């Protein structure tokens, strides 16, 4: 945590208690605690992006947080993150570095590091993060929990540091698929991003179109939550695809293929990545150049940033207009590649990362670090969903010999989160119970 919302949280908890006594609770979330990454505006707290604390107090909460608090959920604090989201380890010399709850010598993944640890260690049942290059899915995978990045534009970005980004937006981190689906369904009642959401388009067979009605519809099958609709989706009728696993660690590759062979009726069809390298470069150009806009905003705090972040910003600022336009063109080509892929299959299964959580270098805790090879391998597959705006969910698929979690990612077509939840829940149930991490808290006790 970087900030604790103590007074407001206690007041909200007392109000929730009174509502329960009167049997007038606002929703199934009434009284449920959650945390948010240091990129979301929360009324009465400051938004710092993982930098040194500044005293700019927010007068109102961002749209997604307000949607949850209006339904009775309680923000108990702001969680730590990799400074300005400029890394995938979660190491933060300013605010301290969250540790992987399964093995505290290893990183949590980032940049939504604190949110993932808060959920994985039992402090809260769910958290909000942002995902611009896997920043929700990577720490969820490294910490052994569930994380979803929905379709770009599904939720309003107003009041977040990523409000102007074309690749970064909010996502949900939860202990299990059912919880992630519940929060996703509730947030679908928030104002969508009007720049990209088409009110005429159904938001998926099981997802609510925000303009359809005032009734809450949850995007999960009846077997998970009794209020959700019956969906015309089944795992047996789902066609699976997968990419070549070149560059993936052997332990991750073996675990992934074991899941595929054991839990699926058919072998996934092999898909060819025709726009891989150029798409990776396009994502790099887009996310760095758009992040450089934030550098101009925070120029007055430049000296307070770590050397790693300053170096990254220096690179970001060199992107030209011509390079940005070429990246947008490549983004369109990559989207067309996936459109054709989803004509052949419904979902694509992949390891969430190509490598395991790295061991923490003690020097990095004080100075930070810039490990480009680890960054590339950690983002090996996740960046595709950000570049193309696709929905993607990660679940735990097992543990290494060092008890480190490994993630399995499921990507689907635009606005088709409902199928992702159905498939993810099926695989989650097949894999059995998760192992409790060595760092675990029971708030009830």
Coordinates of C-alpha atoms in Angstrom, one line a residue:
X1 CA 0.0 0.0 0.0
X2 CA 1.1 3.6 -0.6
X3 CA -2.0 5.2 1.0
X4 CA -4.6 3.9 3.5
X5 CA -8.1 5.2 3.1
X6 CA -8.7 4.7 6.8
X7 CA -11.3 7.3 7.8
X8 CA -13.5 7.0 4.6
X9 CA -13.3 3.2 4.7
X10 CA -14.4 3.1 8.4
X11 CA -17.3 5.4 7.7
X12 CA -18.3 3.3 4.6
X13 CA -18.1 0.1 6.6
X14 CA -20.3 1.5 9.4
X15 CA -22.9 2.7 6.8
X16 CA -22.8 -0.8 5.2
X17 CA -23.3 -2.4 8.6
X18 CA -26.4 -0.3 9.2
X19 CA -27.8 -1.2 5.7
X20 CA -27.4 -4.9 6.4
X21 CA -29.2 -4.5 9.8
X22 CA -32.1 -2.8 8.0
X23 CA -31.8 -5.4 5.1
X24 CA -31.3 -2.5 2.6
X25 CA -27.9 -3.5 1.2
X26 CA -27.1 -1.9 -2.1
X27 CA -25.8 -5.0 -3.9
X28 CA -23.8 -8.2 -3.4
X29 CA -20.7 -5.9 -3.1
X30 CA -22.1 -3.9 -0.2
X31 CA -19.3 -3.9 2.4
X32 CA -16.8 -5.8 0.4
X33 CA -13.3 -4.2 0.6
X34 CA -11.1 -3.7 -2.5
X35 CA -8.0 -1.8 -3.4
X36 CA -6.9 0.2 -6.5
X37 CA -3.6 0.7 -8.2
X38 CA -1.9 4.1 -7.9
X39 CA -3.3 5.2 -11.3
X40 CA -7.0 5.6 -10.3
X41 CA -8.4 8.8 -8.7
X42 CA -10.0 8.1 -5.4
X43 CA -11.8 10.9 -3.6
X44 CA -9.7 12.3 -0.7
X45 CA -6.5 10.6 -1.8
X46 CA -3.8 11.5 -4.3
X47 CA -2.8 9.7 -7.5
X48 CA 0.9 9.4 -8.0
X49 CA 1.7 6.7 -10.5
X50 CA 4.2 5.0 -8.2
X51 CA 6.3 8.1 -7.8
X52 CA 7.2 9.9 -4.6
X53 CA 4.0 11.1 -2.8
X54 CA 2.7 14.4 -3.9
X55 CA -0.1 16.5 -2.3
X56 CA -2.7 16.8 -5.0
X57 CA -5.8 15.5 -3.4
X58 CA -8.6 14.2 -5.7
X59 CA -11.9 15.9 -5.3
X60 CA -13.8 12.9 -6.9
X61 CA -13.2 9.3 -7.8
X62 CA -12.7 8.0 -11.3
X63 CA -15.7 6.4 -13.1
X64 CA -14.9 2.8 -12.4
X65 CA -14.2 3.3 -8.7
X66 CA -17.3 5.4 -8.3
X67 CA -19.4 2.6 -9.9
X68 CA -18.1 0.1 -7.3
X69 CA -18.5 2.4 -4.3
X70 CA -22.0 3.4 -5.4
X71 CA -22.8 -0.3 -5.0
X72 CA -21.4 -0.4 -1.5
X73 CA -17.9 -1.7 -2.1
X74 CA -15.2 0.0 0.1
X75 CA -11.9 1.3 -1.1
X76 CA -9.4 0.6 1.7
X77 CA -6.3 2.0 0.1
X78 CA -4.1 2.7 -2.9
X79 CA -1.6 0.0 -3.9
X80 CA 2.0 0.3 -5.0
X81 CA 3.2 -0.1 -8.6
X82 CA 6.2 0.0 -10.8
X83 CA 7.0 3.7 -11.1
X84 CA 4.8 5.2 -13.9
X85 CA 4.2 1.7 -15.2
X86 CA 7.6 1.7 -16.8
X87 CA 8.5 -1.9 -16.1
X88 CA 7.2 -5.4 -15.5
X89 CA 8.9 -6.4 -12.2
X90 CA 7.1 -4.2 -9.7
X91 CA 10.3 -3.0 -8.1
X92 CA 9.9 0.5 -6.7
X93 CA 12.7 2.3 -4.8
X94 CA 10.4 5.1 -3.7
X95 CA 7.6 3.2 -1.9
X96 CA 9.2 -0.1 -1.2
X97 CA 9.0 -3.3 -3.4
X98 CA 6.1 -5.7 -3.0
X99 CA 7.3 -9.3 -2.7
X100 CA 5.9 -12.4 -4.4
X101 CA 3.7 -14.0 -1.7
X102 CA 4.6 -17.5 -3.0
X103 CA 8.4 -16.8 -2.7
X104 CA 9.5 -13.5 -1.3
X105 CA 12.9 -13.6 -3.0
X106 CA 11.1 -13.1 -6.4
X107 CA 9.3 -10.3 -8.0
X108 CA 5.5 -9.9 -8.2
X109 CA 5.4 -8.8 -11.8
X110 CA 4.1 -5.4 -12.7
X111 CA 3.2 -2.8 -13.1
X112 CA 0.0 -3.5 -11.0
X113 CA 2.2 -5.2 -8.3
X114 CA 0.6 -4.1 -5.1
X115 CA -2.9 -4.9 -6.3
X116 CA -1.9 -8.5 -7.2
X117 CA -0.1 -9.0 -3.9
X118 CA -3.1 -7.7 -1.9
X119 CA -5.4 -10.2 -3.6
X120 CA -3.0 -13.2 -3.6
X121 CA -2.1 -12.7 0.1
X122 CA -5.8 -12.7 1.2
X123 CA -6.1 -9.0 2.1
X124 CA -8.9 -8.3 -0.3
X125 CA -11.0 -10.4 -2.7
X126 CA -10.4 -8.2 -5.7
X127 CA -8.5 -5.1 -6.9
X128 CA -8.3 -2.8 -9.9
X129 CA -5.2 -2.4 -12.0
X130 CA -4.4 -1.0 -15.4
X131 CA -3.0 -3.0 -18.3
X132 CA -1.0 -1.4 -21.1
X133 CA 1.4 -4.2 -21.8
X134 CA 0.2 -7.0 -19.5
X135 CA 0.3 -4.9 -16.3
X136 CA -2.8 -6.7 -14.9
X137 CA -2.1 -10.2 -16.4
X138 CA 1.6 -10.4 -15.6
X139 CA 1.4 -9.9 -11.8
X140 CA -1.8 -12.0 -11.7
X141 CA 0.1 -14.8 -13.4
X142 CA 3.3 -14.4 -11.2
X143 CA 1.1 -14.3 -8.0
X144 CA -1.1 -17.3 -9.0
X145 CA -4.5 -15.5 -9.3
X146 CA -6.9 -14.4 -12.0
X147 CA -6.6 -11.2 -14.0
X148 CA -8.6 -9.9 -16.9
X149 CA -8.0 -7.1 -19.4
X150 CA -11.4 -6.5 -21.1
X151 CA -12.0 -5.2 -24.6
X152 CA -10.5 -1.7 -25.0
X153 CA -13.2 0.9 -24.6
X154 CA -15.5 -1.3 -22.6
X155 CA -15.2 1.0 -19.4
X156 CA -14.7 4.7 -19.1
X157 CA -11.1 5.8 -18.5
X158 CA -12.1 9.1 -17.0
X159 CA -10.1 9.8 -13.8
X160 CA -7.2 7.5 -14.5
X161 CA -3.6 8.3 -15.6
X162 CA -4.2 6.2 -18.7
X163 CA -7.3 8.2 -19.8
X164 CA -5.6 9.3 -23.1
X165 CA -3.9 6.0 -24.0
X166 CA -4.8 3.8 -27.0
X167 CA -3.4 0.7 -25.4
X168 CA -3.8 1.0 -21.6
X169 CA -7.0 0.7 -19.6
X170 CA -8.5 -0.7 -16.5
X171 CA -8.7 -4.4 -15.6
X172 CA -9.7 -6.6 -12.7
X173 CA -7.5 -8.8 -10.4
X174 CA -9.4 -11.4 -8.4
X175 CA -8.8 -14.6 -6.5
X176 CA -10.9 -16.7 -9.0
X177 CA -12.7 -16.5 -12.3
X178 CA -16.1 -16.2 -10.7
X179 CA -15.1 -13.1 -8.7
X180 CA -13.4 -11.5 -11.8
X181 CA -16.6 -12.2 -13.8
X182 CA -18.8 -10.6 -11.1
X183 CA -16.8 -7.4 -10.9
X184 CA -16.5 -7.2 -14.7
X185 CA -20.3 -7.6 -15.0
X186 CA -20.9 -4.8 -12.5
X187 CA -18.4 -2.5 -14.2
X188 CA -20.3 -3.0 -17.5
X189 CA -22.9 -0.8 -15.9
X190 CA -20.4 2.0 -15.7
X191 CA -20.3 4.6 -18.5
X192 CA -18.4 3.0 -21.4
X193 CA -15.6 4.8 -23.2
X194 CA -17.8 6.7 -25.7
X195 CA -14.8 7.2 -28.1
X196 CA -14.9 3.5 -29.0
X197 CA -18.0 1.8 -27.6
X198 CA -20.8 1.3 -30.2
X199 CA -24.2 1.4 -28.4
X200 CA -25.7 -0.5 -31.4
X201 CA -23.3 -3.5 -30.8
X202 CA -24.3 -6.2 -28.3
X203 CA -21.6 -6.4 -25.7
X204 CA -21.3 -10.1 -26.0
X205 CA -23.9 -12.8 -25.4
X206 CA -23.6 -12.7 -21.7
X207 CA -22.5 -9.2 -21.2
X208 CA -24.7 -6.2 -20.7
X209 CA -24.8 -3.5 -23.3
X210 CA -24.8 -0.4 -21.0
X211 CA -27.7 1.2 -23.1
X212 CA -30.0 -1.8 -23.0
X213 CA -31.6 -1.6 -19.6
X214 CA -31.2 -0.8 -16.0
X215 CA -31.0 -4.4 -15.0
X216 CA -27.7 -5.9 -13.9
X217 CA -26.6 -8.8 -16.1
X218 CA -23.6 -10.8 -15.1
X219 CA -21.3 -12.3 -17.7
X220 CA -20.9 -15.8 -16.2
X221 CA -22.7 -19.1 -16.5
X222 CA -25.4 -20.3 -14.0
X223 CA -23.0 -22.8 -12.6
X224 CA -20.9 -19.9 -11.2
X225 CA -23.5 -17.3 -10.1
X226 CA -27.2 -17.8 -10.0
X227 CA -28.2 -14.4 -11.4
X228 CA -26.4 -14.7 -14.7
X229 CA -28.2 -15.7 -17.9
X230 CA -28.0 -19.0 -19.6
X231 CA -25.3 -18.7 -22.4
X232 CA -25.2 -20.5 -25.7
X233 CA -21.6 -21.3 -25.1
X234 CA -20.0 -24.6 -24.1
X235 CA -16.4 -25.6 -23.9
X236 CA -17.1 -28.7 -26.0
X237 CA -18.2 -26.5 -28.9
X238 CA -15.3 -24.0 -28.5
X239 CA -12.6 -24.1 -31.1
X240 CA -9.1 -23.4 -29.6
X241 CA -6.0 -22.0 -31.3
X242 CA -2.4 -21.5 -30.0
X243 CA 0.8 -19.8 -31.2
X244 CA 4.2 -21.5 -31.5
X245 CA 5.9 -21.6 -28.1
X246 CA 9.4 -20.6 -29.3
X247 CA 11.3 -18.7 -26.6
X248 CA 9.1 -20.0 -23.7
X249 CA 10.9 -21.5 -20.7
X250 CA 10.7 -25.3 -20.8
X251 CA 9.0 -25.5 -17.4
X252 CA 6.3 -23.2 -18.5
X253 CA 6.0 -24.9 -21.9
X254 CA 5.6 -28.3 -20.3
X255 CA 3.0 -27.1 -17.9
X256 CA 1.0 -25.4 -20.6
X257 CA 1.0 -28.4 -22.9
X258 CA 0.0 -30.7 -20.0
X259 CA -3.0 -28.5 -19.4
X260 CA -3.9 -28.5 -23.1
X261 CA -3.7 -32.3 -23.4
X262 CA -5.4 -33.1 -20.1
X263 CA -8.3 -30.7 -20.0
X264 CA -9.2 -30.1 -23.7
X265 CA -11.0 -32.6 -25.9
X266 CA -9.2 -31.5 -29.0
X267 CA -5.7 -30.3 -29.8
X268 CA -5.7 -26.5 -30.5
X269 CA -5.1 -25.6 -34.1
X270 CA -1.6 -24.1 -34.7
X271 CA -1.9 -20.5 -35.7
X272 CA 0.8 -18.6 -37.6
X273 CA 1.9 -15.2 -36.4
X274 CA 2.5 -13.2 -39.5
X275 CA 2.8 -9.8 -37.9
X276 CA 4.8 -10.6 -34.8
X277 CA 8.0 -8.6 -34.7
X278 CA 6.6 -5.5 -36.4
X279 CA 3.6 -5.6 -34.1
X280 CA 5.9 -5.8 -31.1
X281 CA 7.7 -2.7 -32.3
X282 CA 4.4 -0.9 -33.0
X283 CA 3.2 -1.6 -29.5
X284 CA 6.5 -0.2 -28.1
X285 CA 6.2 3.0 -30.2
X286 CA 2.6 3.6 -29.2
X287 CA 2.9 3.0 -25.5
X288 CA 6.2 4.9 -25.1
X289 CA 5.1 7.9 -27.2
X290 CA 1.8 8.1 -25.3
X291 CA 3.6 7.8 -22.0
X292 CA 5.9 10.6 -23.0
X293 CA 2.9 12.9 -22.8
X294 CA 2.8 12.2 -19.1
X295 CA 6.5 13.0 -18.9
X296 CA 5.6 16.6 -20.0
X297 CA 2.9 16.7 -17.3
X298 CA 5.3 15.6 -14.5
X299 CA 8.4 17.4 -15.8
X300 CA 8.5 19.4 -12.5
X301 CA 9.1 16.2 -10.6
X302 CA 11.7 14.9 -13.1
X303 CA 14.5 14.9 -10.5
X304 CA 12.4 12.7 -8.2
X305 CA 12.1 9.9 -10.8
X306 CA 14.4 6.9 -10.7
X307 CA 17.2 6.6 -13.3
X308 CA 15.3 3.8 -15.0
X309 CA 12.2 5.8 -15.5
X310 CA 14.1 8.9 -16.7
X311 CA 16.0 6.7 -19.2
X312 CA 12.7 5.2 -20.5
X313 CA 11.2 8.7 -20.8
X314 CA 14.2 9.9 -22.7
X315 CA 13.6 7.1 -25.2
X316 CA 9.9 7.9 -25.3
X317 CA 10.5 11.5 -26.2
X318 CA 12.4 10.5 -29.4
X319 CA 9.4 8.9 -31.1
X320 CA 8.5 11.0 -34.2
X321 CA 5.1 11.6 -35.8
X322 CA 6.1 9.5 -38.7
X323 CA 7.0 6.6 -36.5
X324 CA 3.7 6.9 -34.6
X325 CA 1.7 6.9 -37.8
X326 CA 3.6 3.8 -39.0
X327 CA 2.8 2.1 -35.7
X328 CA -0.9 2.9 -36.1
X329 CA -0.8 1.3 -39.6
X330 CA 0.9 -1.8 -38.2
X331 CA -1.7 -1.9 -35.5
X332 CA -4.4 -2.2 -38.2
X333 CA -2.5 -5.0 -39.9
X334 CA -2.2 -6.9 -36.6
X335 CA -5.9 -6.4 -35.9
X336 CA -6.7 -7.9 -39.3
X337 CA -4.4 -10.9 -38.5
X338 CA -6.4 -11.6 -35.4
X339 CA -9.7 -11.1 -37.2
X340 CA -8.8 -13.8 -39.6
X341 CA -7.6 -16.0 -36.7
X342 CA -10.9 -15.7 -35.0
X343 CA -12.7 -16.9 -38.1
X344 CA -10.9 -20.2 -37.6
X345 CA -11.1 -20.5 -33.8
X346 CA -13.1 -18.9 -30.9
X347 CA -10.2 -18.4 -28.4
X348 CA -6.4 -18.6 -28.3
X349 CA -4.6 -20.3 -25.5
X350 CA -1.1 -19.2 -24.5
X351 CA 1.3 -19.1 -21.6
X352 CA 0.8 -15.7 -20.0
X353 CA 4.6 -15.1 -19.8
X354 CA 7.5 -16.8 -21.5
X355 CA 9.6 -16.6 -18.3
X356 CA 9.2 -17.1 -14.5
X357 CA 9.3 -14.4 -11.9
X358 CA 12.9 -13.3 -11.6
X359 CA 14.8 -13.2 -8.4
X360 CA 15.1 -9.8 -6.8
X361 CA 18.6 -8.2 -7.1
X362 CA 19.2 -6.4 -3.7
X363 CA 20.7 -3.4 -5.5
X364 CA 17.5 -2.9 -7.5
X365 CA 15.5 -2.3 -4.3
X366 CA 17.5 0.9 -3.8
X367 CA 18.2 2.1 -7.4
X368 CA 15.7 0.2 -9.6
X369 CA 16.8 -1.7 -12.7
X370 CA 16.4 -1.8 -16.4
X371 CA 16.4 -5.4 -17.6
X372 CA 15.2 -5.2 -21.2
X373 CA 15.6 -8.9 -21.9
X374 CA 13.4 -9.8 -19.0
X375 CA 10.9 -7.2 -20.0
X376 CA 10.7 -8.6 -23.6
X377 CA 10.3 -12.2 -22.4
X378 CA 7.8 -11.3 -19.7
X379 CA 5.6 -9.5 -22.3
X380 CA 6.2 -12.2 -25.0
X381 CA 2.5 -12.7 -25.7
X382 CA 0.6 -10.3 -23.6
X383 CA 1.2 -7.2 -25.7
X384 CA -0.9 -8.5 -28.6
X385 CA -4.1 -7.9 -26.6
X386 CA -3.1 -4.3 -25.8
X387 CA -2.1 -3.4 -29.3
X388 CA -5.3 -4.8 -30.8
X389 CA -7.7 -4.0 -27.9
X390 CA -8.6 -7.7 -27.5
X391 CA -10.0 -9.1 -24.2
X392 CA -7.6 -11.5 -22.4
X393 CA -7.8 -13.4 -19.1
X394 CA -5.1 -15.2 -17.1
X395 CA -5.5 -18.0 -14.6
X396 CA -3.1 -20.1 -12.6
X397 CA -2.0 -23.4 -14.4
X398 CA 0.3 -24.8 -11.7
X399 CA 3.6 -24.2 -9.9
X400 CA 7.3 -24.7 -10.6
X401 CA 9.7 -26.7 -8.4
X402 CA 10.4 -23.5 -6.5
X403 CA 6.6 -23.1 -5.8
X404 CA 6.4 -20.1 -8.2
X405 CA 3.0 -19.8 -10.1
X406 CA 2.7 -20.1 -13.8
X407 CA -0.2 -18.4 -15.8
X408 CA -2.3 -19.6 -18.7
X409 CA -3.8 -16.8 -20.9
X410 CA -7.0 -17.0 -23.0
X411 CA -7.6 -14.3 -25.7
X412 CA -10.8 -13.9 -27.6
X413 CA -12.4 -11.6 -30.2
X414 CA -13.5 -8.1 -29.4
X415 CA -16.5 -7.8 -27.0
X416 CA -16.5 -11.6 -26.3
X417 CA -15.5 -11.7 -22.7
X418 CA -18.3 -14.1 -21.9
X419 CA -16.7 -16.9 -23.7
X420 CA -13.4 -16.2 -22.0
X421 CA -15.1 -16.6 -18.6
X422 CA -16.7 -19.9 -19.6
X423 CA -13.5 -21.4 -20.8
X424 CA -11.4 -20.0 -17.9
X425 CA -13.9 -21.3 -15.3
X426 CA -13.8 -24.7 -17.0
X427 CA -10.0 -24.9 -16.9
X428 CA -9.9 -23.5 -13.4
X429 CA -12.2 -26.2 -12.0
X430 CA -10.2 -28.9 -13.8
X431 CA -7.0 -27.7 -12.3
X432 CA -8.3 -28.0 -8.7
X433 CA -7.6 -25.9 -5.7
X434 CA -4.8 -23.3 -5.6
X435 CA -1.9 -23.6 -3.2
X436 CA -2.0 -21.0 -0.4
X437 CA 1.1 -18.8 -0.6
X438 CA 3.6 -18.6 2.2
X439 CA 2.6 -14.9 2.7
X440 CA -1.1 -15.1 3.7
X441 CA -3.4 -13.0 5.9
X442 CA -6.8 -13.8 7.2
X443 CA -8.6 -10.5 7.7
X444 CA -11.5 -12.1 9.4
X445 CA -9.3 -13.4 12.2

